[in-house]
Structures are given as C-alpha cells and as structure tokens.
Amino acid sequence: MKRYLVTFLILAGASLLLPAQRKTINLPDLPGFVTLKCDFHMHTVFSDGNVWPTVRVAEAYRDGLDAIAITDHIEYQPKKDYIPTDHNAAWKIAGNAAREGNIILVHGAEITRDMPPGHLNALFITDANALVKDSVYDAIEAAVKQGAFIHWNHPGWKSQEPDGIPKLYGIHKRLLSNGWIHGIEFFNDSEYYPNILEWCREYKLAVLANSDEHGIISESYPAHRPMNLVFARERTPESLKEALFAGRTLVWFDNTLAGKVEYARPFFYQCISIGKRFYETGKNYYFEITNKSDIPFYLVNGPKGAPSSITIPANASARVVLSKSFSGTLAYDVKNILTGTGEVLNVEIRY
Amino acid sequence: MKRYLVTFLILAGASLLLPAQRKTINLPDLPGFVTLKCDFHMHTVFSDGNVWPTVRVAEAYRDGLDAIAITDHIEYQPKKDYIPTDHNAAWKIAGNAAREGNIILVHGAEITRDMPPGHLNALFITDANALVKDSVYDAIEAAVKQGAFIHWNHPGWKSQEPDGIPKLYGIHKRLLSNGWIHGIEFFNDSEYYPNILEWCREYKLAVLANSDEHGIISESYPAHRPMNLVFARERTPESLKEALFAGRTLVWFDNTLAGKVEYARPFFYQCISIGKRFYETGKNYYFEITNKSDIPFYLVNGPKGAPSSITIPANASARVVLSKSFSGTLAYDVKNILTGTGEVLNVEIRY
Amino acid sequence: MKRYLVTFLILAGASLLLPAQRKTINLPDLPGFVTLKCDFHMHTVFSDGNVWPTVRVAEAYRDGLDAIAITDHIEYQPKKDYIPTDHNAAWKIAGNAAREGNIILVHGAEITRDMPPGHLNALFITDANALVKDSVYDAIEAAVKQGAFIHWNHPGWKSQEPDGIPKLYGIHKRLLSNGWIHGIEFFNDSEYYPNILEWCREYKLAVLANSDEHGIISESYPAHRPMNLVFARERTPESLKEALFAGRTLVWFDNTLAGKVEYARPFFYQCISIGKRFYETGKNYYFEITNKSDIPFYLVNGPKGAPSSITIPANASARVVLSKSFSGTLAYDVKNILTGTGEVLNVEIRY
Amino acid sequence: MKRYLVTFLILAGASLLLPAQRKTINLPDLPGFVTLKCDFHMHTVFSDGNVWPTVRVAEAYRDGLDAIAITDHIEYQPKKDYIPTDHNAAWKIAGNAAREGNIILVHGAEITRDMPPGHLNALFITDANALVKDSVYDAIEAAVKQGAFIHWNHPGWKSQEPDGIPKLYGIHKRLLSNGWIHGIEFFNDSEYYPNILEWCREYKLAVLANSDEHGIISESYPAHRPMNLVFARERTPESLKEALFAGRTLVWFDNTLAGKVEYARPFFYQCISIGKRFYETGKNYYFEITNKSDIPFYLVNGPKGAPSSITIPANASARVVLSKSFSGTLAYDVKNILTGTGEVLNVEIRY
C-alpha cells in the first residue's frame, strides 16, 4: 500500500501509524485486578529484526495487546553498516504510535551473552545505552540501577543449551541471590521450558511468555503470539511494573496456559460458568459448561461413573450428560493448564 | 464418519445425535428480555429437503441457536415414491435431539401455494396433517385454530413475484384483517425485502429472517444463517411464542440488522460501550468505542468537524480521534441497521 | 436455500441436482493409465446415513471425484419406520445426477455383520435386494454371482476389534481362498490399518480408502476425504472395474499416501520434477524440486553431507542447497508414503 | 521467531534469509515465451517503507514470483535521522537473498515529484544516487542514460489527481515523444486506471501492475498482490528487460486480468480446455470447460439459446448444458479480462 504524501490529505487527527481498529482478546479479569495482555520481547531493524519500530506497536494494537517492550540486542548490531547504533532509537521512534494507540510501551533492551547467563531482558529502563558494558554482570547492574525488571530469556534455547533443558549456573544463582532476576520465560517463540515453573515458585519470579519476534507477527503466529497475562491493579505502567515484580502472571500460547496455581485456579473459574440442569431422562441429567474465554479447556481423568473427559472450546459450551447414579465430586485435570513439571491444574465442576 | 453399532460402546448418557459442544453467539440481551436466536424455516427429506430431521437440530445446536422450526411443505412431496407422507414425521423424529440439546423445537409446517398468497409458515401447531386442505384459506384457518403463529415467507421471491417486490394482494389484506398473519420474512435465504418493514409497523407484525434451508447449513452459510433475534421474557417455548405474537424481534444476516426502531436502538446501545479519553494532543482527543457483539457496525454521515465515518468491527474497538474544536453532537447513521425502506438507525455517541 | 418450484423457471438444460462447477484434484496419471479418484463407501437415509442419495453425487462432483459407490447397509435399517426398505433405492435415485455430472456411479451395498467377518462392501452389483440372506457366506456368494468386487471394510474398527488391529479369521481365509475378497480398506474415516498392506501383497488385493460418510462430507473432511486412486486404462466403469480387480490402486488421506511400492514409486516420480542448478557459491550448489501435485512430500533420512530432510509442499517447490563436496546418491525416505507395516518409500533425487 | 546466533548451528549451505519453499503460481506460458510473474514497485526502510530489503525478496520467493524491483523514493527520506541516505543500499542488501532464491532482482528507484509528472519508476538502473537532480526532467534523463525502463506510477492517484482519472500533461507528452516513458501502471495497490490502456496501445507502452507495498505483503494482499505477467523469451534479466521494452505484458489483480488484446486472447486460450460431450439427453448435450489456471473466468452475454453466463473457477471445471437446437457460435464476453476502457475480451468456445 502506498503512503507517501498521504499526510497532506488526512482529516484532523487521523493517524497513519496505526490501524483504525483493534480486536478484543476475550479473557477475564481476576477479582481486584485487570488482566493486561503483554509481549515484552521483540526486535526491530535496530538490532537483527526486520521491521521498523512502529510496526511492533501497530501489530500489538491490531491484536488487542495492552503493553509491549521492544528489546533490541545491545551486543548484536548486524545492520550497523547501514544504521548507526543508538540503543534508545526504537523506544523514541515507537512512542508516538503507542500513545495514540493506548499501548503501554515499556522501555527495554536485551543483554545478549553466551550461556551462562545467556540472554536477559531489562524492562522499565531509562537509558539503554548505559547497558553497554564489557561484563554481563556490570550490564545487569546498570539496568538494576535504573530500576529495571530483569528476566531470563529462552533459558533452554537449543543454540545455547543443546539438550533444551534450562540449567541454573553459578552466575544465575548469584544474580538470583542479588535479587537481579525477576522473571523467566516459559514460552519463547515455539519453545517452552516446563522446569522453570519450580524456580519461579522457589525464587518468587514472574512466569513469562514472549514472541521474540524478528519478522512479522501475523506470519509467525497466525492464531496468537505467546502472551503474558499480567494481573495488575490498574491499566497503567506503574501497576504493570508492580504486578511483574510481584510475579502476578500467567502465560498463554497455542491453547496452553501455564503459571502458578494461585493464579491459574481462579482464572479458570473466571472463564467458565456452569448452567442449570436443562433436561433429564430416567438415567441421566443434562447440563452445560460455558467457556467465556478465548482459551479452550480440555478436562481429562474424570471420576468413575462420570464422563472421562470434557472439551470446552473457546467461546462455546460443552454439554455434560451425567448419570443419576453418580454421586461423587466432578474433579478433572485440565490438560492444557500447566502448573509445574508434569503438573496440571485440578478443578472441580460444581453442577 | 461411521456410526453403526457405536451405541454399544458409548458410556452412559452420551448422545449420537448431536455434537458435544456448541458455539456462543455473542449478542446482548435487552433489559428485561433474553435474546433468543432462532430459525423458523427449514426443510428435510419429508418434503424437498435433502437431510434427515435430526441434522437440522444438530446444525442449530452446533451454531448456538436457541429455537428452530422444521417446516416441510404440506403440498409439495417430491420424495413420496420413497417416503410415505406424514406431515408430523420430522417433528416426531427431531424431538429427542432437541431435548438433549436444549433446543426449543417449534412444531411447524409450510403452506405452499401460488402467489397470492404464496407460501406461509404455521408455527406452534399441534397437527400438521390437519393443514391438508384444498383451499389455502381453509388451511390457514386450520392452523389458526391450533393457535398457530402464521408468517408470510419470501414475499418477493422472484419465482412468484418476478420484479422481486412484495405486494399486498386482496387475500393478504383479508388475512391481515382476520388477524391471521403475524409476521413476514425480511430475509429469506440470500434475498431481502425492505418494504415489508412498513407493513410490519402498520399491522404490528413480527419482522422475521429464516434460512429456508433445503441442503446443508454450513455449505449455504459459511458465516451464519439468516437469524431471528426474539426478545423473550424467558428462554421457554411459551415466552418465545408470546414474544413472536408481540412482534419483539430484530433480524440479522450477513452483517445487516433490520427491524423496528424501538428494538434496534436499545440493541445497538447494548452492543457498544464508549471508553474514556485516553490521550490528547494540542488538537485532538482520543477515545475508543468497543463493540461487544458479533455484528460489526458501520457509522456514516458524521457531523462536520468530526470523523465522517467510524467502523467498529465485531468483538473489537474503534479508535476515535476527535478535534478539540468540535462541540456538537456525535450523531451517525448506522449504515447496516435498516429500520424502513431507505431508512437506517440514527445513533448518538456520548463520549 | 430454497428450491421449490424452481423447476418451472430454469432455462433449458440446467440441473438442480448438482453444483455448476467442480474443482480439479491435481494428481498425475501413470504412464498408460488415467488416475481415477474414487470413494466407494458412503451411506444415505436408506440405511443409517443422514442425507438423500443425490447429495452424495453432488459432493463428489464438487470435490472433483471420478467415481463413487453408495453402499447402504443391507442388515441395518434404522429408518425403516419412515422409509420402506428398498436396497436399490439409493442407486436408482442417484443415477440421473451421476450421468449429468459425469460421475461413474458404482452400484453397491454393505454386507453388515459381526466380526468375523465384519462388514464387506459389494461393488458393481446388479441387485442389492438379492444380498438379503441369513448367512453372511450366502450374502457374499450372491454378490459374487453378480460379478461383484468385494472389499473388507475397516478391518480394525475398534467397535469390532477393540485393539484396533485387523486379524484374519478363519472365515476371511475361506473367503480369500474362494477368491471372494478383492480388496481391503487401509483408510476408513479417520482410522488406518497398516498391517493390511502385507495381506494385499500376499493375496493380490486392492488397497482401498473410503470415507464411510454418514453425515456431510464437507463437515467431516474440511481438506479432502480418504480417497482411492485407481489406475485405469480409461475413464469408464469397465476400466475402473478391471483396475480394481487387478489391484492397481494407491490410497490418499490427510497428507499420507499408501499402497504397493510398484505404484507408489512411479507415482511419486510423476509428481515431482527436479530443476537445474540455478546458483552456486564456493561451497554449495542450489537447485529446486517442484511438486506438481496436491500431496506434500516429506523426505527424511538424507545421506551424510546432504540436507537431512526436504519438505516439498503441494503445488510448490523446495530449494535444495547441496555441498559441492557431496558426491553420493541423494536417497531419502518419503515419510508420508507408506508401503508396508513400518515401511516407507525410498526414493532417489537425481539432480 | 528468534534468529540470533543461529548461524553457528546451521548445516552447510542453508540460508537464513529465505523460506525453504515457494508456492507455484499456476499460470500458463504463451507459445515461444515464458510467463514471468513480477512486482516492480516496493519500498523499504530506505525510504518510507517499514521493512528491511531482504523481506521483499523473502515475500516474493514464498509467493512464487520470478522478478522484483525495490524502488525506494529518491526525494522522500523520512527515516534519514536514523538511516543515512544511500539510494543503492536496498539493492546491495537484497542481492544475496535474490541469488539464493533464484529471484531476478531489478535495480530500481522511484522518482517522486508532484503531478505533473507525478511518480515514475526507473528500472534496470546502475546507480540510483545519480538520479538525485533538482529537475525531474534531469532525473529521468539520468535514468535513461543508464538504460532504464521508465514507468509512470499510479497515474490517477487521488492524492495527486483528485478525480482519480489519469491525464496526459504536457510534460508526459514531452517524455513520451522523447521515448522516455515505457510503461504505465494499470493496477497500483487497490486502485486501477482503465483509460491508460488506450495510451499503452497508442504509444506502445507496457501495461503494468505493482503492489507499491510499504508494509507487509501478506497483510495487504491475503490472496495475491497486483502482478505483472511478462512474456519473456527466457527467464533471465536480459529477456525480462527486452520483453518489458517490447510491451509484452498482462496484469493480474483480484480476479481481474487486463492488457492488450493480442496477449489477452492467447493467454485465455492457454488457460482453458474444452472437453468432449460426456452425456446427452433428448434435448441437451453436456460438456465441460476446464480452467487450468489460478484465475477464474466469468463468461457473460452468451448467445440466444445457449447459457447466458458460464463461470469457470480457478483450477476447476464448469459443466455446460447446451440445447441440441443451438447451432450458432458460442461467443462470450469475459467479464474479468479488460482490454480497454469499457472493453472486455470476447472469446469463442469451440465445443
């Protein structure tokens, strides 16, 4: 599509930077909190990404996100022959589009080192150029001094951990004991790392999910990108930051939800409602479970005498036919809500 | 897919007749009423349709409808060499699936005559075989005696009205003066008849929309079928019937809503919500209009100094950039809500 | 959609029974043969299916098939309270649509018994009513006397073989030794039975794939139904029958092709073409493999020093970057062409 | 998706710049010529586009194109605060991806002026920086000296021609009389300009269609971009250039084909084949027309006594039912092949 000179034609106030509409992501709030949908890890032409920074805001706006961070690599600048390095450039360029689109734009950068410690994102920084340091320890300290939220990216990335399993090295333990790591990615791109859920519980870290997009979001993720659900008191940058440091998150990608059980359980119950019995035969009762969210739920391992599994698609209802002779508790494992290594959420359907 | 003998394997209570889940049609209620989504005109192998009656229930269940009627032709029985005529057969066969799926199954039939008066559906009947009469007048009277809701089908169908424009013939006026017509189809299949909105106002009739499906709903209507939105006090057959006789309906097809202004206006306002100003520049305010329904809205003919048009897609928000110098009323025509011949709903956006 | 009385309006020659167009299934012929795309196992309201017979012809026409059989159950007539049994009815009803759509309509029926022997289709029969016999042996004999091609349906169907693995029982061996079984289904609905490939080789039987559709093809199989590829000398009923008795088939479903290696190998080579080297660097040659068919091919287990895998999507090309130091044979397993239990086709890419 | 450091892992020869496969655009050649699918008008971050130059090659490769030009604005450099101006940068950066993907990368630039003369692309140039001139006339002359093919872009763009209708101004006539304009865009983005077909005939110019993409091709054009079909003797840059100067093109967008009748007619006949009569009744013959291309054809205004219209979808067949009493010529207008202002191609179906 052509854009040149369009500025001279547009009516008062219209923006060229953003689409005119954004979709609603249909996910419930938790009582007392608003659910912010966020992606904190993306690249642009200011490191090894392939798009201009405003594209990241436009994609997020169209897709219904509340907050994003652009986190170009500090130490990897493959386009520098054509684009002079300024680690704050993407942040400066994207700001106006974010304001016009009501997107919370978090100032970020990716500290990009060999494993250990691998790659870490610094969010809520004030000057990315101050993170240029020889030592990774010094770079992280510089971010911490700016009040940054630091999270460890793709801890089991096969380019750095050939077996795909995240490991806590000495430097990670030192950073954790300093209080310099505040979150870990569970989903990154198409990978996920179940064993980090234990560390997030032990060290009180935020469980995170990010796209790590270098190209085009709509091409990489036709359905939806990996997404953080952050339970903030308000839809403000300050509340977002407080919620992240407090670890109030779940993560969602590709029909799987993951995180701490204290957020996963109430979130599930906010998503579903259980209808009244609408019909009965001599043998059975009939009722419906309705899922008001964009996430399907797969209930498995049902109790003896009840349906062994129930699938409740996104924005749909499942019909449950229950034997009148069943008198137990309708308890199920939700196969696609992960709460630990090999652990899924257990729920009870109160019909 | 194969089904034979599956009955011997299934666990207690599961039904073979219906899918296990149904989608949610995302449309609001009106205050004091529940919005029932209905299709009252469909055919099966018991006249000139191509499917077994349970298919109609399964389609409606999957698609999230609340109520349907199967209305096979009384006077047209092209399959009678293979299927003996019983005008109540489809109703009897479909009943169990409807009960299991919590679908309100309205007993119906289509009185099928040359124009005038053309085709009329009788709903809420008790015996379709009693509608077999030489005279169309007698057939309608027989339905009325059963307490039927009578509606005139595809009044401008080109097979019967070559110019496509519905006309009130003498027999229609006589039926109306008897109180024997209670509704008229605005949408039928892919046709629509705007001028009937005036008659519905004048004679206090229900505005209706039906699929008239003979084949497969999912093939004829990849998005959604023509649909009645009936504003009933409760989700019961009795309330549905009361609401139809009271004419409390809107109709929806293919991104167009139509009906009486007294239902169209509050329905529109139930669909949208207007957000607070989230940003301002020296010249402009920014706010969002959110559409919580499955129907997009196309606002046009905006006032001078304001955006001339605003599109609010289904389940999405539109960003409005309003000049600070604008001080009038934000009034728009909603291009896709028809309230009369050449008339659309006018709304005001209170920002 | 409404159809009634349309007959009085249509111009000379147009048919109401069929869509006006059909898609092309893009699959090559084998030298000396034409590839007929066929489904020989479907049901209608004349047994436990849910559609009128003409629907089966219309679906096949739209989807680009060459030949079909409607094979209603002889022994299972659940709709007989409404539809009197006539085992030839579907064949008679569907004939005109098949002639108008240039679809070869094979007269068939399904002999429907407990396992063993389970269900068997009789194709190319002349009178299905003659297959009504107490003994399954007598029923099959009656079909054989009509010149029927007999094939064993879903031999590992879990309703009849709980472990899902087909087994040759005594009666099957007797039928085989009589020459009364001429084919076995490899794909049926969403199931498949790899071990039957050995029996097809040993007993010189046709490998078959059928939809066994009872409902709506487009809803059961959004991409394409299980399909027989029959390599016939001409596109005639006689050539089709000859090819089936000669066992010249492959079967295709859901991106998997299966059958005898003598047909699978030349078919693969008919699908692909290998381009010239279009570029080279100091280290590598570049060339393309083009797939002119609707079936993707997944080449795996490449030789040392060459790409370990190559994916060639349907109607697309794959770019191969080959080291100049590679001097061996470019041999691959085609992961999605099955030629036996645990066996896939091995091919050589001659670049 | 993440890319950093992946270079250390990949096997010999694999490229990070391009997808591994490309789709086939299914369009026939003309006798003696190969049909090259081309887009000669796209932007990157080196003017007002939003992507890195390699993205343009990757998009074209994936979509099955043969040749592209990146044509950043010479006179409009809105990102120059961050990216120093080098009008040859995109060409240099994209070269390696183009070689690896067998894409013909044409060196180009867009001379960007007020109307008249508006915007003109210079293709097959050797140094875009030499086109920086105060006078547009001098800029075009500089391109011509490099052997450039010059084409006039979006001649009726409403930003420059408020009524949307292209006009030949004095400077255009002067450039034409110099032989300095060699083509005009018929399609640009979602606009098209039918009256330029006359000028292309009169001045022997190439009829062209380009995306003018600034953002993401897959988002702007979910089906396919506006595309030049260039009839070249070989698939080489030299043959492409020769064919363009000779005006051997058709253009395709959104189910519409346009261009000179001498190319449109044989192209249509290469796309279709007419089958034998496969059936007849007392009154009618039946035969099929098969369309082997990705372009549907809409035949209208049929002769009296024959079908008034025939739709032949892409990669599909249409069934024709012809009265035996018809004895004339089966001549149709192809509604979606434009050959002039208000003119469409007339074809004859030889059955």
Coordinates of C-alpha atoms in Angstrom, one line a residue, chain A:
Chain A
M1 CA 0.0 0.0 0.0
K2 CA 1.2 3.5 -0.7
R3 CA 1.6 6.1 2.0
Y4 CA 3.7 8.9 0.7
L5 CA 2.1 12.4 0.9
V6 CA -1.0 11.0 2.4
T7 CA -0.2 13.3 5.4
F8 CA -1.4 16.2 3.3
L9 CA -4.8 14.7 2.8
I10 CA -5.9 13.3 6.0
L11 CA -8.6 14.8 8.2
A12 CA -7.8 16.3 11.5
G13 CA -6.4 13.7 13.9
A14 CA -6.2 10.5 11.9
S15 CA -3.0 8.6 12.4
L16 CA -1.0 6.9 9.7
L17 CA 0.9 4.8 12.2
L18 CA -1.9 2.5 13.4
P19 CA -4.8 0.6 12.1
A20 CA -8.1 2.2 13.0
Q21 CA -9.5 -0.8 15.0
R22 CA -8.3 -3.4 17.3
K23 CA -9.7 -6.8 18.2
T24 CA -10.7 -7.7 21.7
I25 CA -8.9 -10.6 23.3
N26 CA -11.6 -12.3 25.3
L27 CA -10.0 -13.1 28.7
P28 CA -11.5 -12.4 32.1
D29 CA -10.0 -10.3 34.9
L30 CA -9.3 -11.7 38.4
P31 CA -11.2 -10.1 41.2
G32 CA -9.4 -6.9 42.2
F33 CA -7.1 -7.0 39.1
V34 CA -7.3 -6.2 35.4
T35 CA -5.7 -8.7 33.1
L36 CA -3.1 -7.0 30.9
K37 CA -2.1 -8.9 27.7
C38 CA 1.6 -8.2 27.1
D39 CA 4.6 -9.1 24.9
F40 CA 7.9 -8.0 26.3
H41 CA 10.4 -9.3 23.8
M42 CA 10.6 -8.1 20.2
H43 CA 13.2 -6.9 17.7
T44 CA 13.4 -4.3 15.0
V45 CA 15.9 -3.1 12.4
F46 CA 17.8 -1.5 15.3
S47 CA 19.3 -5.0 16.0
D48 CA 18.6 -8.1 14.0
G49 CA 14.9 -7.6 13.4
N50 CA 13.4 -6.8 10.0
V51 CA 10.8 -4.1 10.7
W52 CA 10.6 -0.5 11.8
P53 CA 9.7 0.0 15.4
T54 CA 6.2 1.5 14.7
V55 CA 5.3 -1.9 13.1
R56 CA 5.6 -3.5 16.6
V57 CA 3.1 -1.0 18.0
A58 CA 0.7 -1.4 15.1
E59 CA 0.8 -5.2 15.4
A60 CA 0.2 -5.1 19.1
Y61 CA -2.6 -2.6 18.7
R62 CA -4.4 -4.6 16.0
D63 CA -4.0 -7.8 18.1
G64 CA -5.5 -6.3 21.2
L65 CA -2.5 -6.2 23.5
D66 CA -2.2 -3.8 26.3
A67 CA 1.6 -3.5 26.8
I68 CA 4.8 -4.3 24.8
A69 CA 8.5 -3.8 25.1
I70 CA 10.9 -3.6 22.1
T71 CA 14.1 -5.2 23.3
D72 CA 16.8 -4.9 20.6
H73 CA 20.1 -6.6 21.3
I74 CA 22.7 -4.4 22.9
E75 CA 25.6 -6.6 21.8
Y76 CA 24.4 -7.7 18.4
Q77 CA 24.1 -5.0 15.8
P78 CA 24.3 -6.7 12.4
K79 CA 22.8 -3.8 10.5
K80 CA 25.3 -1.2 11.8
D81 CA 26.9 -0.6 8.4
Y82 CA 23.6 1.0 7.4
I83 CA 22.0 2.0 10.7
P84 CA 24.2 3.8 13.3
T85 CA 23.8 2.2 16.7
D86 CA 21.5 4.0 19.2
H87 CA 20.1 1.6 21.7
N88 CA 17.3 4.0 22.6
A89 CA 16.2 4.7 19.0
A90 CA 13.4 2.1 18.8
W91 CA 11.9 3.4 22.0
K92 CA 12.0 7.0 20.8
I93 CA 10.5 6.1 17.4
A94 CA 7.7 4.0 18.7
G95 CA 6.5 6.4 21.4
N96 CA 4.0 8.4 19.5
A97 CA 2.2 5.4 18.0
A98 CA 2.0 3.8 21.4
R99 CA 0.4 7.0 22.9
E100 CA -2.1 7.2 20.0
G101 CA -3.0 3.5 20.4
N102 CA -3.2 3.4 24.2
I103 CA -0.5 0.8 24.2
I104 CA 1.8 0.9 27.3
L105 CA 5.3 1.0 25.7
V106 CA 7.9 -0.4 28.2
H107 CA 11.4 0.8 27.5
G108 CA 13.6 -2.3 27.2
A109 CA 16.8 -3.9 25.8
E110 CA 18.2 -7.4 25.5
I111 CA 21.5 -8.1 27.2
T112 CA 22.9 -10.7 24.8
R113 CA 25.6 -13.0 26.0
D114 CA 26.8 -16.6 25.8
M115 CA 25.4 -19.1 28.2
P116 CA 25.8 -18.7 31.1
P117 CA 24.0 -16.5 31.7
G118 CA 22.6 -16.3 28.2
H119 CA 20.2 -13.6 27.2
L120 CA 18.3 -11.3 29.6
N121 CA 15.8 -8.6 29.0
A122 CA 15.9 -5.4 31.0
L123 CA 12.5 -3.7 31.2
F124 CA 11.4 -0.3 32.5
I125 CA 14.9 1.1 31.9
T126 CA 15.6 4.8 31.3
D127 CA 18.7 4.6 29.1
A128 CA 19.6 1.5 27.1
N129 CA 23.0 3.0 26.0
A130 CA 24.1 2.8 29.7
L131 CA 23.9 -1.0 29.4
V132 CA 26.9 -1.2 27.1
K133 CA 29.4 -2.9 29.4
D134 CA 32.1 -5.5 28.9
S135 CA 30.9 -7.6 31.7
V136 CA 27.4 -9.0 31.7
Y137 CA 27.4 -8.6 35.5
D138 CA 28.1 -4.9 35.0
A139 CA 25.4 -4.6 32.3
I140 CA 22.8 -6.1 34.6
E141 CA 23.8 -3.9 37.5
A142 CA 23.5 -0.9 35.2
A143 CA 19.9 -1.9 34.4
V144 CA 19.1 -2.6 38.0
K145 CA 20.3 0.8 38.9
Q146 CA 17.7 2.2 36.5
G147 CA 15.0 0.2 38.4
A148 CA 14.8 -2.5 35.7
F149 CA 12.8 -5.6 35.8
I150 CA 15.2 -8.3 34.6
H151 CA 14.1 -11.5 33.0
W152 CA 16.0 -14.5 31.7
N153 CA 15.1 -15.3 28.1
H154 CA 14.6 -18.7 26.5
P155 CA 16.7 -20.4 29.2
G156 CA 16.7 -23.7 27.3
W157 CA 17.3 -22.4 23.8
K158 CA 19.0 -25.2 21.9
S159 CA 21.6 -22.8 20.4
Q160 CA 22.9 -22.3 23.9
E161 CA 21.6 -25.4 25.7
P162 CA 21.8 -28.3 23.2
D163 CA 19.6 -30.6 25.3
G164 CA 16.9 -27.9 25.6
I165 CA 16.7 -28.1 29.4
P166 CA 17.3 -24.9 31.3
K167 CA 20.0 -25.1 34.0
L168 CA 20.9 -22.8 36.9
Y169 CA 24.6 -22.0 36.5
G170 CA 26.6 -20.2 39.2
I171 CA 26.1 -16.8 37.7
H172 CA 22.3 -17.3 37.7
K173 CA 22.4 -18.2 41.4
R174 CA 24.5 -15.1 42.1
L175 CA 22.1 -12.9 40.2
L176 CA 19.1 -14.5 42.0
S177 CA 20.7 -14.0 45.4
N178 CA 21.3 -10.4 44.4
G179 CA 17.6 -10.1 43.6
W180 CA 18.6 -9.3 40.0
I181 CA 16.5 -11.8 38.1
H182 CA 12.7 -11.1 38.4
G183 CA 11.2 -13.4 35.8
I184 CA 11.9 -16.3 33.4
E185 CA 10.4 -17.1 30.0
F186 CA 8.3 -20.2 30.0
F187 CA 7.3 -19.7 26.3
N188 CA 9.6 -18.2 23.8
D189 CA 8.7 -18.4 20.2
S190 CA 7.7 -22.1 19.7
E191 CA 9.7 -23.4 22.6
Y192 CA 8.7 -23.9 26.2
Y193 CA 10.6 -24.9 29.3
P194 CA 8.4 -26.6 32.0
N195 CA 11.1 -26.9 34.7
I196 CA 11.4 -23.2 35.2
L197 CA 8.0 -23.2 37.0
E198 CA 9.7 -24.7 40.0
W199 CA 12.3 -21.9 40.1
C200 CA 9.7 -19.3 39.7
R201 CA 7.9 -20.7 42.7
E202 CA 11.1 -21.0 44.8
Y203 CA 12.6 -17.6 43.9
K204 CA 9.2 -15.8 43.6
L205 CA 9.7 -14.9 40.0
A206 CA 7.3 -14.0 37.3
V207 CA 6.5 -16.7 34.7
L208 CA 6.7 -15.1 31.3
A209 CA 5.9 -15.7 27.6
N210 CA 7.1 -13.6 24.7
S211 CA 7.2 -13.8 21.0
D212 CA 10.9 -12.9 20.5
E213 CA 9.7 -11.7 17.1
H214 CA 12.2 -10.7 14.5
G215 CA 10.0 -10.8 11.5
I216 CA 6.2 -10.4 11.1
I217 CA 3.9 -11.4 14.0
S218 CA 1.0 -12.3 11.7
E219 CA 3.2 -14.6 9.7
S220 CA 4.9 -16.2 12.7
Y221 CA 1.7 -16.6 14.8
P222 CA -1.4 -16.9 12.6
A223 CA -3.5 -17.6 15.7
H224 CA -1.9 -15.6 18.5
R225 CA 1.6 -14.9 19.8
P226 CA 3.0 -16.2 23.2
M227 CA 1.5 -13.8 25.6
N228 CA 1.9 -12.7 29.3
L229 CA -1.3 -12.2 31.2
V230 CA -0.3 -9.8 33.9
F231 CA -2.8 -9.2 36.8
A232 CA -2.4 -5.5 37.5
R233 CA -4.3 -3.3 39.9
E234 CA -4.8 -0.8 37.1
R235 CA -4.0 -0.4 33.4
T236 CA -1.0 1.9 34.0
P237 CA 2.7 1.5 33.5
E238 CA 3.2 1.7 37.3
S239 CA 0.7 -1.0 38.1
L240 CA 2.1 -3.2 35.3
K241 CA 5.6 -2.9 36.8
E242 CA 4.3 -3.6 40.3
A243 CA 2.4 -6.7 39.1
L244 CA 5.5 -8.0 37.3
F245 CA 7.8 -7.6 40.3
A246 CA 5.1 -9.3 42.4
G247 CA 5.0 -12.2 40.0
R248 CA 1.3 -12.0 39.3
T249 CA 1.3 -13.6 35.8
L250 CA 0.0 -16.5 33.7
V251 CA 1.3 -17.2 30.2
W252 CA -0.7 -18.3 27.2
F253 CA 0.4 -19.8 23.9
D254 CA -1.1 -22.2 21.4
N255 CA -4.0 -23.3 23.6
T256 CA -1.8 -23.9 26.6
L257 CA -1.9 -21.8 29.8
A258 CA 0.9 -22.0 32.4
G259 CA 1.9 -20.5 35.7
K260 CA 1.4 -20.6 39.4
V261 CA -1.6 -22.5 40.7
E262 CA -2.7 -19.5 42.8
Y263 CA -3.4 -17.5 39.6
A264 CA -4.3 -20.5 37.3
R265 CA -7.2 -21.8 39.5
P266 CA -9.2 -18.5 39.9
F267 CA -8.5 -17.6 36.3
F268 CA -10.1 -20.9 35.2
Y269 CA -13.1 -20.4 37.3
Q270 CA -13.5 -16.8 35.9
C271 CA -13.5 -18.3 32.4
I272 CA -16.3 -20.8 32.9
S273 CA -19.8 -20.9 34.1
I274 CA -21.9 -24.0 34.8
G275 CA -25.6 -24.0 33.7
K276 CA -28.6 -25.5 35.4
R277 CA -29.8 -29.0 34.5
F278 CA -31.9 -28.4 31.4
Y279 CA -33.1 -32.0 30.8
E280 CA -33.2 -35.4 32.4
T281 CA -34.1 -38.9 31.4
G282 CA -34.6 -41.9 33.6
K283 CA -30.9 -42.4 33.8
N284 CA -29.2 -39.0 33.2
Y285 CA -29.0 -35.4 33.9
Y286 CA -28.0 -32.8 31.2
F287 CA -26.3 -29.5 31.8
E288 CA -23.8 -27.2 30.1
I289 CA -20.5 -25.7 31.0
T290 CA -19.9 -22.4 29.1
N291 CA -16.4 -21.1 28.4
K292 CA -16.5 -17.3 28.0
S293 CA -12.8 -17.0 27.1
D294 CA -10.6 -17.4 24.0
I295 CA -8.8 -20.4 25.5
P296 CA -10.3 -23.9 25.1
F297 CA -10.1 -26.2 28.1
Y298 CA -9.5 -29.9 28.0
L299 CA -10.7 -31.7 31.1
V300 CA -9.4 -35.2 31.5
N301 CA -9.2 -38.0 34.0
G302 CA -12.7 -37.7 35.2
P303 CA -14.1 -39.7 38.1
K304 CA -15.5 -43.2 37.7
G305 CA -19.1 -43.1 36.5
A306 CA -18.8 -39.6 35.0
P307 CA -17.6 -38.5 31.6
S308 CA -13.9 -39.3 31.4
S309 CA -13.2 -36.1 29.5
I310 CA -14.9 -32.9 28.6
T311 CA -13.7 -30.4 26.0
I312 CA -15.0 -26.9 26.3
P313 CA -13.9 -24.9 23.2
A314 CA -13.2 -21.2 23.4
N315 CA -16.4 -19.1 23.4
A316 CA -18.5 -22.2 23.4
S317 CA -20.4 -24.6 25.7
A318 CA -20.0 -28.3 26.3
R319 CA -22.9 -30.5 27.1
V320 CA -22.5 -32.8 30.0
V321 CA -24.6 -35.9 30.4
L322 CA -24.2 -37.2 33.9
S323 CA -25.6 -40.5 35.2
K324 CA -28.1 -40.0 38.0
S325 CA -26.2 -42.7 39.9
F326 CA -23.1 -40.6 40.1
S327 CA -22.7 -39.1 43.5
G328 CA -19.1 -38.1 43.8
T329 CA -17.1 -35.0 43.1
L330 CA -16.7 -34.0 39.5
A331 CA -13.0 -33.4 39.6
Y332 CA -10.9 -33.2 36.5
D333 CA -7.3 -32.4 35.4
V334 CA -7.2 -29.5 32.9
K335 CA -4.7 -31.0 30.5
N336 CA -3.8 -27.6 29.0
I337 CA -3.1 -25.6 32.2
L338 CA 0.4 -26.4 33.3
T339 CA 1.4 -25.6 36.9
G340 CA 4.7 -27.4 37.2
T341 CA 6.9 -30.1 35.6
G342 CA 4.4 -32.8 34.8
E343 CA 1.7 -31.0 36.8
V344 CA -1.6 -29.7 35.6
L345 CA -4.4 -27.8 37.3
N346 CA -7.0 -29.9 39.0
V347 CA -10.5 -28.4 39.1
E348 CA -13.9 -29.3 40.4
I349 CA -17.1 -28.8 38.4
R350 CA -19.8 -27.8 40.8
Y351 CA -23.0 -28.7 39.0

